[in-house]
């Protein structure tokens, strides 16, 4: 029976033009068209969206939190990537 | 992993939660955390889905078009909330179909209040006002629970649910200010739903098995008894305001505690309903399982069609 | 009533949405999946929203004490003007979707014409409804294709539903006296002109769905004149229950 169950889809919604699509949640649907229709009915009932993306969940590759150390911590000490790293004379108010 | 390593991980895990860090699906978590969350979240989802039935009952009979659309929208929200919660539970590595299976075989529980019948239109008011009121008291603290997907689902649920209780109370106001017949209908509904609503907040603290652990994991921020007291203190004045009487002769304001004292709850009734012997347990299950079974050919057809469509697409691409 | 034709004309339109919305509402909580439940409820909500706009307008035209709810819930069975199609029961999901589809195709074409009405209220309502109904039509025709071109079982069930509902399609294009009067005034839609496109569109979807167009040329009629199938009485006893049992009260 399990092959007949509707697969899971991840839903991304742009709430208004100018904003990015944001992950809203997931739902089940047999195919992409149905996923779009279901997403419209489930996640934009209160006028929350102007555009929807649907991606079947199995197509998402996620990083493994076990690797978070090597993936993300090396960025922590690269302070020179941030503007506050650089000293400016007080007279220069905005740069 | 050795026992010591696991102990160590568990300690780190508890520290993260104590620091108010969120746990996300792929993070390491103790097996008990996963299991407890699957149990509580799915129970919550099941309650939403079963909760559609007693109210769904009155959609076709709503007394006005305005009430009809409000009720439809509310019951639809419950389907949505069930869906959000099932999805959040699925991030813990269990499928919705498995969760349904647990519900349909009676392995999983749902809120026992939905095993009471909705006999009159006023029950729509009482459910919105009391049952949703009690649910909100339970749910608001969960917006801050430790498991990320659950917390996010709850934020959405709480935001959407804010109209539910108002919808119910407004029905009650209208009835309470209406004809004697209507007022009687409202009072009767309050009489029938009051005690089950108090029970809905769970067994007393000394009988509640999960509280300590759940507190630590922020699955619970207040004890059942605290929540119950909060519910009573906030609801009694609302009843007074519309001239309805809470059906508890022992109910009395306690100046010293700045809270209401209330009468004994019939816990035998509660356990009877939890164990499947409430007035509507069998009916609710039959309706749920029936819908699922009647829908099987539809779900299968949709999958078969999707597969055919995919194959046609692939053929075209070749 | 000064404007009796217009009043009756509006009721003729609105009763379809009322009865179909009521039928869809019955399913809330009983559909094949949560997602489909939510979708069907949305359709029901759209339809009741339309009903309210129409009946509020009709109440204004009637110009007496009657409210949208009086019009919706306090008429006798013979005074409901909906087509027979929309009152057919939810025998199974194929009937539900089949009924929806066979009505949606008509409804969409009808509203597109009603947008051109010289009655500004009606054309404004049509402008709003046409978007909702475009979606309904897409939704239901997608489902016809899924169930038709799904499994052997679903194909058989869908075909059976279409066969049984087919007999109610012709009535959609019958003109009532109110229709004729309103058409003459530039307010109403000439439904007879929608027929050809309707069957073309329906047949196109049925073909993609690998379903056969029924050959029967025998059609039922009467709904528009208030002569209904037996199903309507039961539906009305639910719809009217509160208003009949507790007359003259506010809810």
PDB file of C-alpha atoms in Angstrom, chain B residues 14-150:
ATOM      1  CA  UNK B  14      19.117  19.310  27.755  1.00  0.00           C
ATOM      2  CA  UNK B  15      21.466  22.257  28.077  1.00  0.00           C
ATOM      3  CA  UNK B  16      20.558  23.469  24.618  1.00  0.00           C
ATOM      4  CA  UNK B  17      16.877  23.412  25.501  1.00  0.00           C
ATOM      5  CA  UNK B  18      17.539  25.126  28.808  1.00  0.00           C
ATOM      6  CA  UNK B  19      19.300  27.890  26.846  1.00  0.00           C
ATOM      7  CA  UNK B  20      16.090  28.244  24.786  1.00  0.00           C
ATOM      8  CA  UNK B  21      17.713  26.883  21.658  1.00  0.00           C
ATOM      9  CA  UNK B  22      15.354  25.166  19.237  1.00  0.00           C
ATOM     10  CA  UNK B  23      15.753  21.556  18.211  1.00  0.00           C
ATOM     11  CA  UNK B  24      15.400  20.964  14.480  1.00  0.00           C
ATOM     12  CA  UNK B  25      14.429  17.727  12.685  1.00  0.00           C
ATOM     13  CA  UNK B  26      17.864  16.460  11.742  1.00  0.00           C
ATOM     14  CA  UNK B  27      19.486  17.310  15.072  1.00  0.00           C
ATOM     15  CA  UNK B  28      20.422  14.491  17.357  1.00  0.00           C
ATOM     16  CA  UNK B  29      17.721  13.942  19.960  1.00  0.00           C
ATOM     17  CA  UNK B  30      17.091  11.359  22.654  1.00  0.00           C
ATOM     18  CA  UNK B  31      14.777   8.608  21.504  1.00  0.00           C
ATOM     19  CA  UNK B  32      12.395   9.480  24.288  1.00  0.00           C
ATOM     20  CA  UNK B  33      12.195  13.071  23.070  1.00  0.00           C
ATOM     21  CA  UNK B  34      11.291  11.857  19.599  1.00  0.00           C
ATOM     22  CA  UNK B  35       8.702   9.414  20.887  1.00  0.00           C
ATOM     23  CA  UNK B  36       7.125  11.850  23.316  1.00  0.00           C
ATOM     24  CA  UNK B  37       6.874  14.453  20.587  1.00  0.00           C
ATOM     25  CA  UNK B  38       5.359  12.054  18.103  1.00  0.00           C
ATOM     26  CA  UNK B  39       2.820  11.094  20.733  1.00  0.00           C
ATOM     27  CA  UNK B  40       1.877  14.591  21.806  1.00  0.00           C
ATOM     28  CA  UNK B  41       1.960  16.211  18.372  1.00  0.00           C
ATOM     29  CA  UNK B  42      -0.010  13.484  16.672  1.00  0.00           C
ATOM     30  CA  UNK B  43      -2.510  13.430  19.510  1.00  0.00           C
ATOM     31  CA  UNK B  44      -2.902  17.125  18.927  1.00  0.00           C
ATOM     32  CA  UNK B  45      -3.335  16.596  15.177  1.00  0.00           C
ATOM     33  CA  UNK B  46      -5.854  13.810  15.725  1.00  0.00           C
ATOM     34  CA  UNK B  47      -7.831  16.073  18.033  1.00  0.00           C
ATOM     35  CA  UNK B  48      -8.108  18.671  15.285  1.00  0.00           C
ATOM     36  CA  UNK B  49      -9.342  16.100  12.794  1.00  0.00           C
ATOM     37  CA  UNK B  50     -11.802  14.384  15.095  1.00  0.00           C
ATOM     38  CA  UNK B  51     -12.790  17.840  16.309  1.00  0.00           C
ATOM     39  CA  UNK B  52     -14.111  18.601  12.839  1.00  0.00           C
ATOM     40  CA  UNK B  53     -16.872  16.033  13.254  1.00  0.00           C
ATOM     41  CA  UNK B  54     -19.011  17.390  16.109  1.00  0.00           C
ATOM     42  CA  UNK B  55     -19.017  20.843  14.543  1.00  0.00           C
ATOM     43  CA  UNK B  56     -19.183  19.639  10.959  1.00  0.00           C
ATOM     44  CA  UNK B  57     -22.475  18.184  12.072  1.00  0.00           C
ATOM     45  CA  UNK B  58     -24.082  21.610  12.150  1.00  0.00           C
ATOM     46  CA  UNK B  59     -22.748  23.108   8.939  1.00  0.00           C
ATOM     47  CA  UNK B  60     -25.811  22.078   6.977  1.00  0.00           C
ATOM     48  CA  UNK B  61     -28.114  23.299   9.732  1.00  0.00           C
ATOM     49  CA  UNK B  62     -26.534  26.632  10.671  1.00  0.00           C
ATOM     50  CA  UNK B  63     -29.320  29.141  11.320  1.00  0.00           C
ATOM     51  CA  UNK B  64     -28.071  31.916   9.027  1.00  0.00           C
ATOM     52  CA  UNK B  65     -25.765  32.303   6.056  1.00  0.00           C
ATOM     53  CA  UNK B  66     -23.383  34.393   8.116  1.00  0.00           C
ATOM     54  CA  UNK B  67     -23.139  31.679  10.751  1.00  0.00           C
ATOM     55  CA  UNK B  68     -22.800  29.037   8.105  1.00  0.00           C
ATOM     56  CA  UNK B  69     -19.756  30.560   6.443  1.00  0.00           C
ATOM     57  CA  UNK B  70     -18.124  31.268   9.806  1.00  0.00           C
ATOM     58  CA  UNK B  71     -18.630  27.684  10.909  1.00  0.00           C
ATOM     59  CA  UNK B  72     -17.422  26.303   7.590  1.00  0.00           C
ATOM     60  CA  UNK B  73     -14.309  28.435   7.785  1.00  0.00           C
ATOM     61  CA  UNK B  74     -13.706  27.333  11.339  1.00  0.00           C
ATOM     62  CA  UNK B  75     -14.045  23.629  10.623  1.00  0.00           C
ATOM     63  CA  UNK B  76     -11.847  24.101   7.587  1.00  0.00           C
ATOM     64  CA  UNK B  77      -9.224  25.720   9.798  1.00  0.00           C
ATOM     65  CA  UNK B  78      -9.299  22.642  11.976  1.00  0.00           C
ATOM     66  CA  UNK B  79      -8.468  20.529   8.943  1.00  0.00           C
ATOM     67  CA  UNK B  80      -5.654  22.977   8.210  1.00  0.00           C
ATOM     68  CA  UNK B  81      -4.375  22.791  11.754  1.00  0.00           C
ATOM     69  CA  UNK B  82      -4.470  19.019  11.697  1.00  0.00           C
ATOM     70  CA  UNK B  83      -2.500  19.206   8.487  1.00  0.00           C
ATOM     71  CA  UNK B  84       0.151  21.561   9.913  1.00  0.00           C
ATOM     72  CA  UNK B  85       0.532  19.333  12.938  1.00  0.00           C
ATOM     73  CA  UNK B  86       0.738  16.100  10.980  1.00  0.00           C
ATOM     74  CA  UNK B  87       3.376  17.697   8.761  1.00  0.00           C
ATOM     75  CA  UNK B  88       5.361  18.814  11.797  1.00  0.00           C
ATOM     76  CA  UNK B  89       5.108  15.299  13.234  1.00  0.00           C
ATOM     77  CA  UNK B  90       6.301  13.832   9.968  1.00  0.00           C
ATOM     78  CA  UNK B  91       9.618  15.640  10.404  1.00  0.00           C
ATOM     79  CA  UNK B  92      10.280  13.163  13.219  1.00  0.00           C
ATOM     80  CA  UNK B  93      10.395  10.292  10.764  1.00  0.00           C
ATOM     81  CA  UNK B  94       6.868   8.933  10.805  1.00  0.00           C
ATOM     82  CA  UNK B  95       4.401   9.209   7.936  1.00  0.00           C
ATOM     83  CA  UNK B  96       0.898  10.601   8.094  1.00  0.00           C
ATOM     84  CA  UNK B  97      -0.429   7.234   7.020  1.00  0.00           C
ATOM     85  CA  UNK B  98       1.241   5.586   9.989  1.00  0.00           C
ATOM     86  CA  UNK B  99      -0.234   8.237  12.234  1.00  0.00           C
ATOM     87  CA  UNK B 100      -3.691   7.654  10.762  1.00  0.00           C
ATOM     88  CA  UNK B 101      -3.208   3.959  11.274  1.00  0.00           C
ATOM     89  CA  UNK B 102      -2.548   4.608  14.977  1.00  0.00           C
ATOM     90  CA  UNK B 103      -5.663   6.751  15.194  1.00  0.00           C
ATOM     91  CA  UNK B 104      -7.872   4.356  13.313  1.00  0.00           C
ATOM     92  CA  UNK B 105      -6.813   1.335  15.335  1.00  0.00           C
ATOM     93  CA  UNK B 106      -7.384   3.171  18.591  1.00  0.00           C
ATOM     94  CA  UNK B 107      -3.692   3.106  19.484  1.00  0.00           C
ATOM     95  CA  UNK B 108      -3.462   6.873  19.468  1.00  0.00           C
ATOM     96  CA  UNK B 109      -5.653   9.135  21.561  1.00  0.00           C
ATOM     97  CA  UNK B 110      -7.363  12.394  20.791  1.00  0.00           C
ATOM     98  CA  UNK B 111      -8.955  14.958  23.029  1.00  0.00           C
ATOM     99  CA  UNK B 112     -11.781  13.222  24.841  1.00  0.00           C
ATOM    100  CA  UNK B 113     -14.075  16.237  24.623  1.00  0.00           C
ATOM    101  CA  UNK B 114     -14.945  15.398  21.032  1.00  0.00           C
ATOM    102  CA  UNK B 115     -16.661  12.261  22.251  1.00  0.00           C
ATOM    103  CA  UNK B 116     -19.560  14.359  23.476  1.00  0.00           C
ATOM    104  CA  UNK B 117     -22.473  14.969  21.113  1.00  0.00           C
ATOM    105  CA  UNK B 118     -23.451  18.325  19.613  1.00  0.00           C
ATOM    106  CA  UNK B 119     -27.183  18.396  20.194  1.00  0.00           C
ATOM    107  CA  UNK B 120     -28.245  21.959  19.532  1.00  0.00           C
ATOM    108  CA  UNK B 121     -27.008  25.016  17.702  1.00  0.00           C
ATOM    109  CA  UNK B 122     -25.877  26.475  21.020  1.00  0.00           C
ATOM    110  CA  UNK B 123     -23.288  23.710  21.181  1.00  0.00           C
ATOM    111  CA  UNK B 124     -21.478  25.507  18.363  1.00  0.00           C
ATOM    112  CA  UNK B 125     -21.278  28.507  20.626  1.00  0.00           C
ATOM    113  CA  UNK B 126     -20.218  26.497  23.654  1.00  0.00           C
ATOM    114  CA  UNK B 127     -17.528  24.629  21.753  1.00  0.00           C
ATOM    115  CA  UNK B 128     -16.034  27.781  20.288  1.00  0.00           C
ATOM    116  CA  UNK B 129     -16.176  29.626  23.569  1.00  0.00           C
ATOM    117  CA  UNK B 130     -15.201  26.872  26.020  1.00  0.00           C
ATOM    118  CA  UNK B 131     -13.407  24.160  24.087  1.00  0.00           C
ATOM    119  CA  UNK B 132     -11.433  26.528  21.908  1.00  0.00           C
ATOM    120  CA  UNK B 133     -10.892  28.729  24.928  1.00  0.00           C
ATOM    121  CA  UNK B 134      -9.375  25.827  26.835  1.00  0.00           C
ATOM    122  CA  UNK B 135      -7.381  24.785  23.783  1.00  0.00           C
ATOM    123  CA  UNK B 136      -5.916  28.254  23.371  1.00  0.00           C
ATOM    124  CA  UNK B 137      -4.768  28.283  26.991  1.00  0.00           C
ATOM    125  CA  UNK B 138      -3.002  25.016  26.261  1.00  0.00           C
ATOM    126  CA  UNK B 139      -1.606  26.086  22.929  1.00  0.00           C
ATOM    127  CA  UNK B 140      -0.253  29.579  23.379  1.00  0.00           C
ATOM    128  CA  UNK B 141       2.689  28.426  25.518  1.00  0.00           C
ATOM    129  CA  UNK B 142       3.502  25.818  22.867  1.00  0.00           C
ATOM    130  CA  UNK B 143       4.403  28.545  20.386  1.00  0.00           C
ATOM    131  CA  UNK B 144       7.610  28.614  22.372  1.00  0.00           C
ATOM    132  CA  UNK B 145       8.190  24.899  22.737  1.00  0.00           C
ATOM    133  CA  UNK B 146      11.625  23.402  22.109  1.00  0.00           C
ATOM    134  CA  UNK B 147      10.937  21.473  18.919  1.00  0.00           C
ATOM    135  CA  UNK B 148      11.171  23.942  16.025  1.00  0.00           C
ATOM    136  CA  UNK B 149       8.582  22.457  13.637  1.00  0.00           C
ATOM    137  CA  UNK B 150       6.042  22.098  16.452  1.00  0.00           C
TER     138      UNK B 150
END
